Amino acid sequence: MRDIFKKHGLFISIFSFSVVIFLAGIVFLRKGFLTGDNISQAYPWLKVYSEFLKDGSFPYWVKDIHCGFPLMGEGQVGGFYPLNILFFYVLPFRPAYNFIIIFHYMLLGTFTYLFTRKLGADEWGGTLAAIILCFGETLANLGYHVAMLRALTWFPLVLLLFEHYLEKGRLRYMVIAALAAGTQLLSGSVQMASYSMICYFFYLSYAARIRKRPLLKTYVSFAGFAAIAAIMFLPQLLLTLKVLKYSGRLASLDFSLWGSLNPLSFLTTVFPWPARAHGQIATEGMFLGVLSILFLIVSVRLLKEKKEIRPLVLIAAVSVFAALGWFNPFYVLALKVSKFYFFRGGARFIFFGLFSASVLAGIGFSRFFSQRHSDRLKQIKSFYRFILFCAVMIGGSVLTLIYAKPWIIKTGHKFVDMFIAGMPYHRRSLEEYYLRVENVYQGLLSSKALTSSHMLLAALFVVSAVIYCAIAKKYLTDNNSKKYKLYAKSAAIMLILANLYAYKYFPGGINDNLAGYNIAEKPASVIYGKIKEDKDEFRVAPYG
């Protein structure tokens, strides 16, 4: 244990501290992931699941949900997921619901740290990669859904095992990786697990080619890997298929393109809230800390030298290709040909690009402080250019919103007429959709107001990163002592942590996913009262 702390003590200390300060409400059981789908699905389902486990059985049929419901057939529960069984059987429900989230954050951070170290980062770089992945917008947007968090946790572990397999050629690493992937499929988010399998194939294929490993052997190994994972998933799949035939999600192309990634999302890397848009085709947050972009630029410049990091760039490219959805005609064509319309919210695919960016930033962090000062100067210059480009784009969008309002509203109405009103899964009136267009416009305008608190705070993020770079240009030279570089590394980590912590309070940040347990644990009389009041969309006999 002492040797482990000596080798990884920096990561253990900083990451554990980060978990506590970012997720304090969850750690101390005051709050939980109790918004959106979690409060309407994950929380009540897992509560029933926990009660059944403690009675010694799985909830194959639950008579108290609707007129009876096969809960184990609802794949998002993760009924056969080993960690669900462990936590919800051993612990009381509220500690189990919260601590399993904390445990997955710790696992995801640890696996990301180890994978980044494997690709050449030092302890500082590995720590940074874990921090910006877990506490940037990546998980604020996706990981809030407990099933997705469970699935995504295993992704860096599988890649780490692939690296060991390619290095040592031992099949046991592929077997362990297959067990991890099978666990991922059982986690409750088949969508994210399936996306992961696609990324695994591209990563392993390209990594084997770079290392000049026999491709046929690699593909056979991957086939075995996929087969083991599929066999593990089979019990859940058989139950889910019975439920699936009654689902409305066997839908259309429009359904599968819902939630495509707006290209404007890339501006959120610098301006997390002012560059956000919401609606049918929204921007996803991609904020990892402004200064992190500098270290990402460093790693991009390493691609010629460090071939082993190139598969991450391929994963990022695949991620963006699929996430763009409606904005990518080639992806639309692929969906039409395959007729694969099962998954919606394709923007979720961007997780894998942000994961790659986090790891690359960690590798770039390590190189930034060990390279020649002349190289640092070039990278800082590129960073300044990127910041300027994003600032110009935001400024241009503000002017466009102000001076092109009639055209924007008219175009929005035309879009509603052509693609939304009267289409499947869009049951509201035309007037209501028109009103939503106008509300989206007003929301965009207010978020980009130069005097808004979010814009001012975003500007503060940028200015602080620019000041750090200016100091580094002047004082971080080839002759610095190790102690001086230690101060510079510490300052960079602290600045990024402060950056991410401040974003926690932005709309769309981690805090938006948290709510007190008073929301979930209401008296039955309050719940019955709400059901009686709702005469519009829901009817529950005898209360409706």
Coordinates of C-alpha atoms in Angstrom, one line a residue:
M1 CA 0.0 0.0 0.0
R2 CA 2.8 2.4 0.8
D3 CA 4.4 1.7 -2.5
I4 CA 1.2 2.4 -4.3
F5 CA 0.8 5.7 -2.6
K6 CA 4.4 6.6 -3.3
K7 CA 3.9 5.9 -7.0
H8 CA 0.4 7.4 -7.4
G9 CA -0.1 9.5 -4.3
L10 CA -0.5 12.7 -6.2
F11 CA -3.4 11.3 -8.2
I12 CA -5.0 9.7 -5.2
S13 CA -4.8 12.9 -3.2
I14 CA -5.9 15.4 -5.9
F15 CA -8.6 13.2 -7.4
S16 CA -10.1 12.2 -4.1
F17 CA -10.2 15.8 -3.0
S18 CA -11.9 16.7 -6.3
V19 CA -14.6 14.0 -5.9
V20 CA -15.4 15.4 -2.4
I21 CA -15.6 19.1 -3.4
F22 CA -17.5 18.5 -6.7
L23 CA -19.9 15.9 -5.4
A24 CA -20.2 16.9 -1.8
G25 CA -23.9 16.6 -1.8
I26 CA -23.8 13.0 -3.0
V27 CA -20.9 12.1 -0.7
F28 CA -22.7 13.3 2.4
L29 CA -26.1 11.9 1.3
R30 CA -27.8 15.3 1.2
K31 CA -28.4 15.2 -2.5
G32 CA -28.5 12.7 -5.4
F33 CA -28.8 12.5 -9.2
L34 CA -32.5 13.2 -8.9
T35 CA -33.4 15.2 -12.0
G36 CA -34.6 14.3 -15.5
D37 CA -34.7 10.6 -16.3
N38 CA -33.1 9.8 -13.0
I39 CA -36.1 11.0 -10.9
S40 CA -38.7 9.5 -13.2
Q41 CA -36.9 6.2 -14.0
A42 CA -33.6 5.4 -12.4
Y43 CA -34.5 6.3 -8.8
P44 CA -37.9 4.5 -8.5
W45 CA -36.8 1.5 -10.6
L46 CA -33.7 1.0 -8.5
K47 CA -35.7 1.4 -5.3
V48 CA -37.9 -1.4 -6.3
Y49 CA -34.9 -3.4 -7.5
S50 CA -33.2 -2.9 -4.1
E51 CA -36.3 -4.1 -2.2
F52 CA -36.5 -7.3 -4.4
L53 CA -32.8 -8.0 -3.9
K54 CA -33.1 -7.8 -0.1
D55 CA -36.0 -10.2 -0.3
G56 CA -33.8 -12.6 -2.2
S57 CA -35.1 -12.3 -5.8
F58 CA -34.9 -10.3 -9.0
P59 CA -37.8 -8.1 -10.0
Y60 CA -38.9 -10.1 -13.0
W61 CA -42.5 -8.9 -12.5
V62 CA -43.5 -5.9 -10.4
K63 CA -47.2 -5.6 -9.9
D64 CA -47.1 -2.1 -8.4
I65 CA -45.7 -0.5 -11.6
H66 CA -48.5 0.3 -14.1
C67 CA -50.7 -2.8 -14.2
G68 CA -47.6 -4.9 -13.8
F69 CA -44.2 -4.5 -15.4
P70 CA -41.3 -6.8 -16.2
L71 CA -38.6 -4.6 -14.6
M72 CA -35.7 -6.9 -15.4
G73 CA -36.6 -6.6 -19.0
E74 CA -36.1 -2.8 -18.8
G75 CA -32.5 -2.8 -19.7
Q76 CA -31.7 0.6 -18.2
V77 CA -32.1 -0.8 -14.7
G78 CA -29.0 -2.9 -15.1
G79 CA -30.5 -5.8 -13.2
F80 CA -27.7 -8.2 -13.8
Y81 CA -24.9 -5.6 -13.5
P82 CA -22.6 -7.0 -10.8
L83 CA -22.0 -3.7 -9.0
N84 CA -25.7 -3.0 -8.8
I85 CA -26.3 -6.4 -7.2
L86 CA -23.5 -5.8 -4.7
F87 CA -24.4 -2.2 -3.7
F88 CA -28.2 -2.5 -3.6
Y89 CA -28.1 -5.9 -1.8
V90 CA -25.6 -4.9 0.9
L91 CA -26.4 -1.2 1.6
P92 CA -29.6 0.6 2.5
F93 CA -31.1 2.2 -0.5
R94 CA -30.1 5.9 -0.2
P95 CA -26.4 5.1 0.6
A96 CA -26.4 2.5 -2.2
Y97 CA -27.9 5.0 -4.7
N98 CA -25.3 7.6 -3.9
F99 CA -22.2 5.6 -3.1
I100 CA -22.4 3.6 -6.3
I101 CA -22.2 6.9 -8.2
I102 CA -19.2 7.9 -6.2
F103 CA -17.6 4.5 -6.8
H104 CA -18.1 4.8 -10.5
Y105 CA -16.5 8.3 -10.6
M106 CA -13.5 6.8 -8.7
L107 CA -13.3 3.9 -11.1
L108 CA -13.6 6.1 -14.2
G109 CA -11.0 8.5 -12.9
T110 CA -8.6 5.7 -11.9
F111 CA -8.9 3.9 -15.3
T112 CA -8.4 7.1 -17.2
Y113 CA -5.4 8.0 -15.1
L114 CA -3.8 4.5 -15.7
F115 CA -4.6 4.6 -19.4
T116 CA -3.1 8.0 -19.8
R117 CA 0.1 6.9 -17.9
K118 CA 0.3 3.9 -20.2
L119 CA 0.5 6.2 -23.2
G120 CA 3.4 8.1 -21.8
A121 CA 2.0 10.8 -19.4
D122 CA 3.6 11.4 -16.0
E123 CA 1.6 11.4 -12.8
W124 CA 0.6 15.0 -13.3
G125 CA -0.6 14.4 -16.8
G126 CA -2.6 11.3 -15.8
T127 CA -4.2 13.2 -12.9
L128 CA -5.2 16.1 -15.2
A129 CA -6.8 13.7 -17.7
A130 CA -8.9 12.1 -15.0
I131 CA -10.0 15.5 -13.6
I132 CA -11.1 17.1 -16.8
L133 CA -12.9 14.0 -18.0
C134 CA -14.8 13.5 -14.7
F135 CA -15.5 17.1 -13.8
G136 CA -15.8 18.9 -17.1
E137 CA -18.9 19.0 -19.2
T138 CA -18.4 15.4 -20.4
L139 CA -20.1 13.8 -17.4
A140 CA -22.2 16.9 -16.6
N141 CA -24.1 16.2 -19.8
L142 CA -23.9 12.4 -20.1
G143 CA -22.8 10.9 -16.8
Y144 CA -25.7 12.4 -14.9
H145 CA -27.8 9.5 -16.2
V146 CA -26.7 6.8 -13.9
A147 CA -27.0 4.0 -16.5
M148 CA -24.7 5.9 -18.8
L149 CA -22.2 6.6 -16.0
R150 CA -22.1 2.9 -15.3
A151 CA -21.4 2.0 -18.9
L152 CA -18.8 4.7 -19.6
T153 CA -16.8 3.8 -16.6
W154 CA -15.4 0.7 -18.2
F155 CA -14.3 2.3 -21.5
P156 CA -10.7 3.4 -20.4
L157 CA -10.1 0.0 -18.7
V158 CA -10.8 -1.9 -22.0
L159 CA -8.4 0.4 -23.9
L160 CA -5.8 -0.1 -21.2
L161 CA -6.1 -3.8 -21.5
F162 CA -5.8 -3.5 -25.3
E163 CA -2.5 -1.7 -24.9
H164 CA -1.2 -4.5 -22.6
Y165 CA -2.3 -7.1 -25.2
L166 CA -0.6 -5.3 -28.0
E167 CA 2.6 -4.9 -26.0
K168 CA 2.8 -8.4 -24.6
G169 CA 0.7 -10.5 -26.9
R170 CA -1.0 -12.4 -24.2
L171 CA -4.6 -13.4 -24.8
R172 CA -5.4 -13.1 -21.1
Y173 CA -5.6 -9.4 -21.5
M174 CA -8.2 -9.7 -24.2
V175 CA -10.2 -12.1 -22.0
I176 CA -10.2 -9.6 -19.1
A177 CA -11.1 -6.8 -21.5
A178 CA -14.0 -9.0 -22.8
L179 CA -15.3 -9.4 -19.2
A180 CA -15.1 -5.6 -18.7
A181 CA -17.0 -5.1 -22.0
G182 CA -19.6 -7.6 -21.0
T183 CA -20.0 -5.9 -17.7
Q184 CA -20.4 -2.7 -19.6
L185 CA -23.3 -4.2 -21.7
L186 CA -25.0 -5.2 -18.5
S187 CA -24.7 -1.8 -17.0
G188 CA -28.0 -0.4 -18.2
S189 CA -27.0 1.7 -21.2
V190 CA -26.9 -0.5 -24.2
Q191 CA -26.5 2.6 -26.4
M192 CA -23.3 3.8 -24.8
A193 CA -22.0 0.2 -24.6
S194 CA -22.7 -0.3 -28.3
Y195 CA -21.0 2.9 -29.2
S196 CA -18.0 1.7 -27.1
M197 CA -17.8 -1.5 -29.0
I198 CA -17.6 0.5 -32.3
C199 CA -14.7 2.5 -30.8
Y200 CA -13.0 -0.6 -29.5
F201 CA -12.9 -2.0 -33.0
F202 CA -11.4 1.1 -34.6
Y203 CA -8.9 1.6 -31.7
L204 CA -7.6 -1.9 -31.7
S205 CA -7.4 -2.2 -35.5
Y206 CA -5.4 1.1 -35.9
A207 CA -3.2 0.5 -32.8
A208 CA -2.3 -3.0 -34.1
R209 CA -1.4 -1.6 -37.5
I210 CA 0.8 1.2 -36.0
R211 CA 2.6 -1.4 -33.9
K212 CA 2.9 -3.8 -36.9
R213 CA 1.0 -6.6 -35.2
P214 CA -0.5 -9.3 -37.3
L215 CA -3.9 -7.9 -38.4
L216 CA -5.6 -11.3 -38.9
K217 CA -4.6 -12.4 -35.4
T218 CA -5.9 -9.1 -34.1
Y219 CA -9.3 -9.4 -35.8
V220 CA -9.7 -13.0 -34.5
S221 CA -8.9 -11.8 -31.0
F222 CA -11.4 -9.1 -31.3
A223 CA -14.0 -11.5 -32.5
G224 CA -13.4 -13.7 -29.5
F225 CA -13.5 -10.5 -27.3
A226 CA -16.9 -9.5 -28.8
A227 CA -18.3 -13.1 -28.5
I228 CA -17.5 -13.3 -24.7
A229 CA -19.0 -9.9 -24.1
A230 CA -22.2 -10.9 -26.1
I231 CA -22.6 -14.1 -24.2
M232 CA -22.4 -12.2 -20.9
F233 CA -25.1 -9.9 -22.2
L234 CA -27.4 -12.7 -23.5
P235 CA -29.5 -13.1 -20.3
Q236 CA -30.4 -9.4 -20.3
L237 CA -30.9 -9.3 -24.1
L238 CA -33.4 -12.2 -24.0
L239 CA -35.5 -10.4 -21.4
T240 CA -35.3 -7.0 -23.1
L241 CA -36.3 -8.3 -26.5
K242 CA -39.6 -9.4 -25.0
V243 CA -40.3 -5.9 -23.8
L244 CA -38.8 -4.2 -26.9
K245 CA -41.6 -5.4 -29.2
Y246 CA -44.0 -3.3 -27.3
S247 CA -41.8 -0.2 -27.4
G248 CA -42.5 2.9 -29.6
R249 CA -38.8 3.3 -30.0
L250 CA -38.6 1.0 -33.0
A251 CA -39.2 4.2 -34.9
S252 CA -38.0 6.3 -37.8
L253 CA -35.0 8.2 -39.1
D254 CA -36.3 11.4 -37.5
F255 CA -36.3 9.6 -34.1
S256 CA -32.7 8.4 -34.5
L257 CA -31.5 11.8 -35.5
W258 CA -33.1 13.5 -32.5
G259 CA -30.5 15.4 -30.5
S260 CA -27.8 15.6 -33.1
L261 CA -24.7 17.6 -32.3
N262 CA -24.8 21.2 -33.5
P263 CA -21.4 22.2 -34.9
L264 CA -21.6 25.3 -32.8
S265 CA -20.9 23.0 -29.8
F266 CA -17.2 23.3 -30.5
L267 CA -17.3 26.9 -29.3
T268 CA -18.3 25.6 -25.8
T269 CA -14.7 24.5 -25.3
V270 CA -14.0 28.1 -24.5
F271 CA -17.4 29.7 -23.8
P272 CA -19.3 27.0 -22.0
W273 CA -22.7 28.7 -21.6
P274 CA -22.8 31.6 -24.1
A275 CA -22.2 29.0 -26.9
R276 CA -25.0 26.7 -25.8
A277 CA -28.4 26.3 -27.6
H278 CA -31.2 24.1 -26.6
G279 CA -34.0 22.3 -28.4
Q280 CA -34.5 19.5 -31.0
I281 CA -31.0 20.1 -32.4
A282 CA -28.9 21.4 -29.5
T283 CA -25.4 22.2 -28.7
E284 CA -23.7 19.8 -26.2
G285 CA -21.3 21.2 -23.7
M286 CA -17.7 20.3 -24.5
F287 CA -16.0 22.4 -21.8
L288 CA -12.9 20.8 -20.2
G289 CA -11.3 24.0 -18.9
V290 CA -9.8 26.7 -21.0
L291 CA -6.2 26.1 -20.1
S292 CA -6.7 22.4 -21.0
I293 CA -6.9 23.4 -24.7
L294 CA -3.2 24.5 -24.5
F295 CA -2.2 21.1 -23.5
L296 CA -4.4 19.5 -26.1
I297 CA -2.6 21.6 -28.7
V298 CA 0.7 20.3 -27.4
S299 CA -0.3 16.7 -27.9
V300 CA -1.6 17.3 -31.4
R301 CA 1.8 18.5 -32.3
L302 CA 3.2 15.2 -31.0
L303 CA 1.3 13.0 -33.4
K304 CA 4.3 12.6 -35.8
E305 CA 6.6 11.6 -32.9
K306 CA 4.2 9.5 -30.7
K307 CA 2.4 7.1 -33.0
E308 CA 0.8 5.3 -30.1
I309 CA -1.5 8.3 -29.5
R310 CA -2.9 8.4 -33.0
P311 CA -5.7 5.9 -32.3
L312 CA -7.2 8.4 -29.9
V313 CA -7.4 10.9 -32.8
L314 CA -9.2 8.2 -34.9
I315 CA -11.7 7.6 -32.0
A316 CA -12.3 11.4 -31.8
A317 CA -13.0 11.5 -35.5
V318 CA -15.4 8.6 -35.4
S319 CA -17.1 10.2 -32.4
V320 CA -17.6 13.6 -34.2
F321 CA -18.7 11.9 -37.4
A322 CA -21.5 10.0 -35.6
A323 CA -22.4 12.7 -33.1
L324 CA -23.1 15.3 -35.9
G325 CA -26.1 13.2 -37.0
W326 CA -28.5 15.4 -38.9
F327 CA -25.6 17.7 -39.8
N328 CA -23.6 14.9 -41.4
P329 CA -25.2 13.7 -44.7
F330 CA -23.0 10.6 -44.8
Y331 CA -24.2 9.5 -41.4
V332 CA -27.8 10.1 -42.4
L333 CA -27.2 7.9 -45.5
A334 CA -25.6 5.2 -43.3
L335 CA -28.7 5.1 -41.1
K336 CA -31.0 5.0 -44.1
V337 CA -29.1 2.1 -45.6
S338 CA -28.8 0.1 -42.4
K339 CA -32.3 1.0 -41.1
F340 CA -30.8 1.1 -37.6
Y341 CA -33.1 3.5 -35.8
F342 CA -32.9 2.1 -32.3
F343 CA -30.8 4.9 -30.6
R344 CA -31.6 8.6 -30.3
G345 CA -29.5 11.4 -29.0
G346 CA -26.6 10.8 -31.3
A347 CA -24.8 13.7 -29.7
R348 CA -23.9 11.3 -26.9
F349 CA -21.3 9.8 -29.2
I350 CA -19.2 12.9 -28.5
F351 CA -18.2 11.4 -25.1
F352 CA -15.6 9.3 -26.9
G353 CA -14.1 12.4 -28.5
L354 CA -14.0 14.2 -25.2
F355 CA -12.4 11.2 -23.6
S356 CA -9.7 11.3 -26.3
A357 CA -9.3 15.0 -25.8
S358 CA -8.9 14.5 -22.0
V359 CA -6.2 11.8 -22.4
L360 CA -4.4 13.8 -25.1
A361 CA -4.5 16.9 -22.8
G362 CA -2.9 14.9 -20.0
I363 CA -0.1 13.7 -22.3
G364 CA 0.3 17.2 -23.6
F365 CA 0.6 18.5 -20.0
S366 CA 3.5 16.2 -19.3
R367 CA 5.3 17.2 -22.5
F368 CA 4.6 21.0 -22.0
F369 CA 6.8 21.2 -18.9
S370 CA 9.6 18.9 -20.2
Q371 CA 10.2 20.3 -23.7
R372 CA 12.3 23.1 -25.0
H373 CA 11.1 26.6 -24.2
S374 CA 11.1 27.5 -27.9
D375 CA 8.5 24.8 -28.5
R376 CA 6.4 26.1 -25.7
L377 CA 6.3 29.5 -27.2
K378 CA 4.9 28.1 -30.5
Q379 CA 2.2 26.2 -28.7
I380 CA 1.2 29.2 -26.6
K381 CA 0.9 31.2 -29.8
S382 CA -1.4 28.6 -31.3
F383 CA -3.5 28.7 -28.1
Y384 CA -3.9 32.4 -28.4
R385 CA -5.0 32.0 -32.0
F386 CA -7.7 29.5 -31.0
I387 CA -9.0 31.7 -28.2
L388 CA -9.2 34.6 -30.6
F389 CA -11.1 32.6 -33.2
C390 CA -13.7 31.5 -30.6
A391 CA -14.0 35.0 -29.3
V392 CA -14.6 36.3 -32.8
M393 CA -17.2 33.6 -33.5
I394 CA -19.1 34.4 -30.3
G395 CA -19.0 38.1 -31.1
G396 CA -20.2 37.5 -34.6
S397 CA -23.1 35.3 -33.3
V398 CA -24.1 38.1 -31.0
L399 CA -24.2 40.7 -33.8
T400 CA -26.1 38.2 -36.0
L401 CA -28.7 37.5 -33.3
I402 CA -29.3 41.3 -32.9
Y403 CA -29.4 42.4 -36.5
A404 CA -30.9 39.3 -38.2
K405 CA -33.8 38.6 -35.7
P406 CA -36.6 38.6 -38.3
W407 CA -34.7 36.3 -40.7
I408 CA -33.8 33.9 -37.8
I409 CA -37.4 33.7 -36.5
K410 CA -38.7 33.2 -40.0
T411 CA -36.2 30.4 -40.7
G412 CA -37.1 28.8 -37.4
H413 CA -40.8 28.8 -38.3
K414 CA -40.0 27.2 -41.7
F415 CA -37.9 24.5 -40.0
V416 CA -40.8 23.7 -37.7
D417 CA -43.2 23.5 -40.8
M418 CA -40.9 21.2 -42.7
F419 CA -39.4 18.9 -40.0
I420 CA -41.3 19.0 -36.7
A421 CA -45.0 19.9 -36.8
G422 CA -47.2 16.9 -37.5
M423 CA -44.3 14.5 -37.4
P424 CA -44.2 11.3 -35.2
Y425 CA -43.3 12.1 -31.6
H426 CA -44.3 15.8 -32.1
R427 CA -47.8 16.0 -30.8
R428 CA -48.1 19.7 -29.9
S429 CA -49.8 22.5 -31.9
L430 CA -48.0 24.5 -34.6
E431 CA -48.5 27.7 -32.5
E432 CA -46.8 26.1 -29.6
Y433 CA -43.8 25.2 -31.7
Y434 CA -43.6 28.7 -33.1
L435 CA -43.6 30.0 -29.6
R436 CA -40.7 27.6 -28.7
V437 CA -38.7 29.0 -31.7
E438 CA -39.1 32.5 -30.3
N439 CA -38.2 31.3 -26.8
V440 CA -35.1 29.6 -28.1
Y441 CA -34.1 32.9 -29.8
Q442 CA -34.6 34.9 -26.6
G443 CA -32.6 32.3 -24.6
L444 CA -29.7 32.5 -27.1
L445 CA -29.7 36.3 -27.0
S446 CA -29.8 36.5 -23.2
S447 CA -27.0 33.9 -22.8
K448 CA -24.8 35.8 -25.2
A449 CA -25.4 39.2 -23.7
L450 CA -22.0 40.8 -23.1
T451 CA -23.1 41.8 -19.6
S452 CA -24.6 38.5 -18.5
S453 CA -23.0 36.8 -15.5
H454 CA -22.2 33.7 -17.6
M455 CA -20.5 35.7 -20.3
L456 CA -18.5 37.6 -17.8
L457 CA -17.4 34.4 -16.0
A458 CA -16.5 32.8 -19.3
A459 CA -14.4 35.8 -20.1
L460 CA -12.7 35.5 -16.7
F461 CA -11.9 31.8 -17.5
V462 CA -10.2 33.0 -20.7
V463 CA -8.3 35.9 -19.2
S464 CA -7.0 33.7 -16.4
A465 CA -5.7 31.2 -18.9
V466 CA -4.1 33.9 -21.1
I467 CA -2.4 35.4 -18.0
Y468 CA -1.0 32.0 -17.1
C469 CA 0.4 31.6 -20.6
A470 CA 2.0 35.1 -20.5
I471 CA 3.7 34.2 -17.2
A472 CA 4.9 30.9 -18.6
K473 CA 6.3 32.6 -21.7
K474 CA 8.4 34.9 -19.6
Y475 CA 9.5 32.8 -16.6
L476 CA 9.2 29.1 -17.6
T477 CA 12.6 28.7 -19.4
D478 CA 15.0 25.8 -20.1
N479 CA 17.0 26.7 -17.0
N480 CA 14.2 26.4 -14.5
S481 CA 14.7 24.1 -11.5
K482 CA 12.5 21.1 -10.8
K483 CA 11.0 23.1 -7.9
Y484 CA 10.0 26.0 -10.1
K485 CA 8.3 23.6 -12.6
L486 CA 6.5 22.0 -9.7
Y487 CA 5.0 25.3 -8.9
A488 CA 4.1 25.9 -12.5
K489 CA 2.4 22.5 -12.7
S490 CA 0.5 23.0 -9.5
A491 CA -0.7 26.4 -10.6
A492 CA -2.0 24.9 -13.9
I493 CA -3.9 22.1 -12.1
M494 CA -5.3 24.6 -9.6
L495 CA -6.4 27.0 -12.3
I496 CA -8.2 24.2 -14.3
L497 CA -9.8 22.9 -11.1
A498 CA -11.1 26.4 -10.2
N499 CA -12.3 26.8 -13.8
L500 CA -14.3 23.5 -13.7
Y501 CA -15.6 24.2 -10.2
A502 CA -16.9 27.6 -11.2
Y503 CA -18.6 25.9 -14.2
K504 CA -20.3 23.6 -11.8
Y505 CA -22.7 26.4 -11.1
F506 CA -23.4 27.2 -14.7
P507 CA -26.7 26.0 -16.3
G508 CA -25.8 22.6 -17.6
G509 CA -23.1 22.0 -15.0
I510 CA -23.0 19.1 -12.5
N511 CA -25.3 21.0 -10.0
D512 CA -28.1 20.9 -12.5
N513 CA -28.2 17.1 -12.1
L514 CA -28.4 17.3 -8.3
A515 CA -31.5 17.6 -6.2
G516 CA -32.4 17.0 -2.5
Y517 CA -34.0 13.8 -1.5
N518 CA -37.1 15.7 -0.4
I519 CA -38.0 15.7 -4.1
A520 CA -37.9 11.9 -4.3
E521 CA -39.2 11.0 -0.9
K522 CA -42.6 12.8 -0.9
P523 CA -45.5 11.5 1.2
A524 CA -48.0 9.4 -0.7
S525 CA -50.7 12.0 -0.2
V526 CA -48.7 14.6 -2.2
I527 CA -48.1 12.2 -5.0
Y528 CA -51.8 11.2 -5.2
G529 CA -52.7 14.9 -5.2
K530 CA -50.4 15.6 -8.2
I531 CA -51.9 12.7 -10.1
K532 CA -55.4 14.0 -9.5
E533 CA -54.5 17.5 -10.7
D534 CA -53.0 16.2 -14.0
K535 CA -56.0 16.0 -16.4
D536 CA -53.9 16.5 -19.6
E537 CA -51.5 13.8 -20.6
F538 CA -51.5 11.1 -17.9
R539 CA -54.4 9.0 -16.5
V540 CA -53.9 6.7 -13.6
A541 CA -57.1 4.9 -12.4
P542 CA -58.8 5.6 -10.1
Y543 CA -57.0 9.0 -9.7
G544 CA -57.4 10.4 -13.2

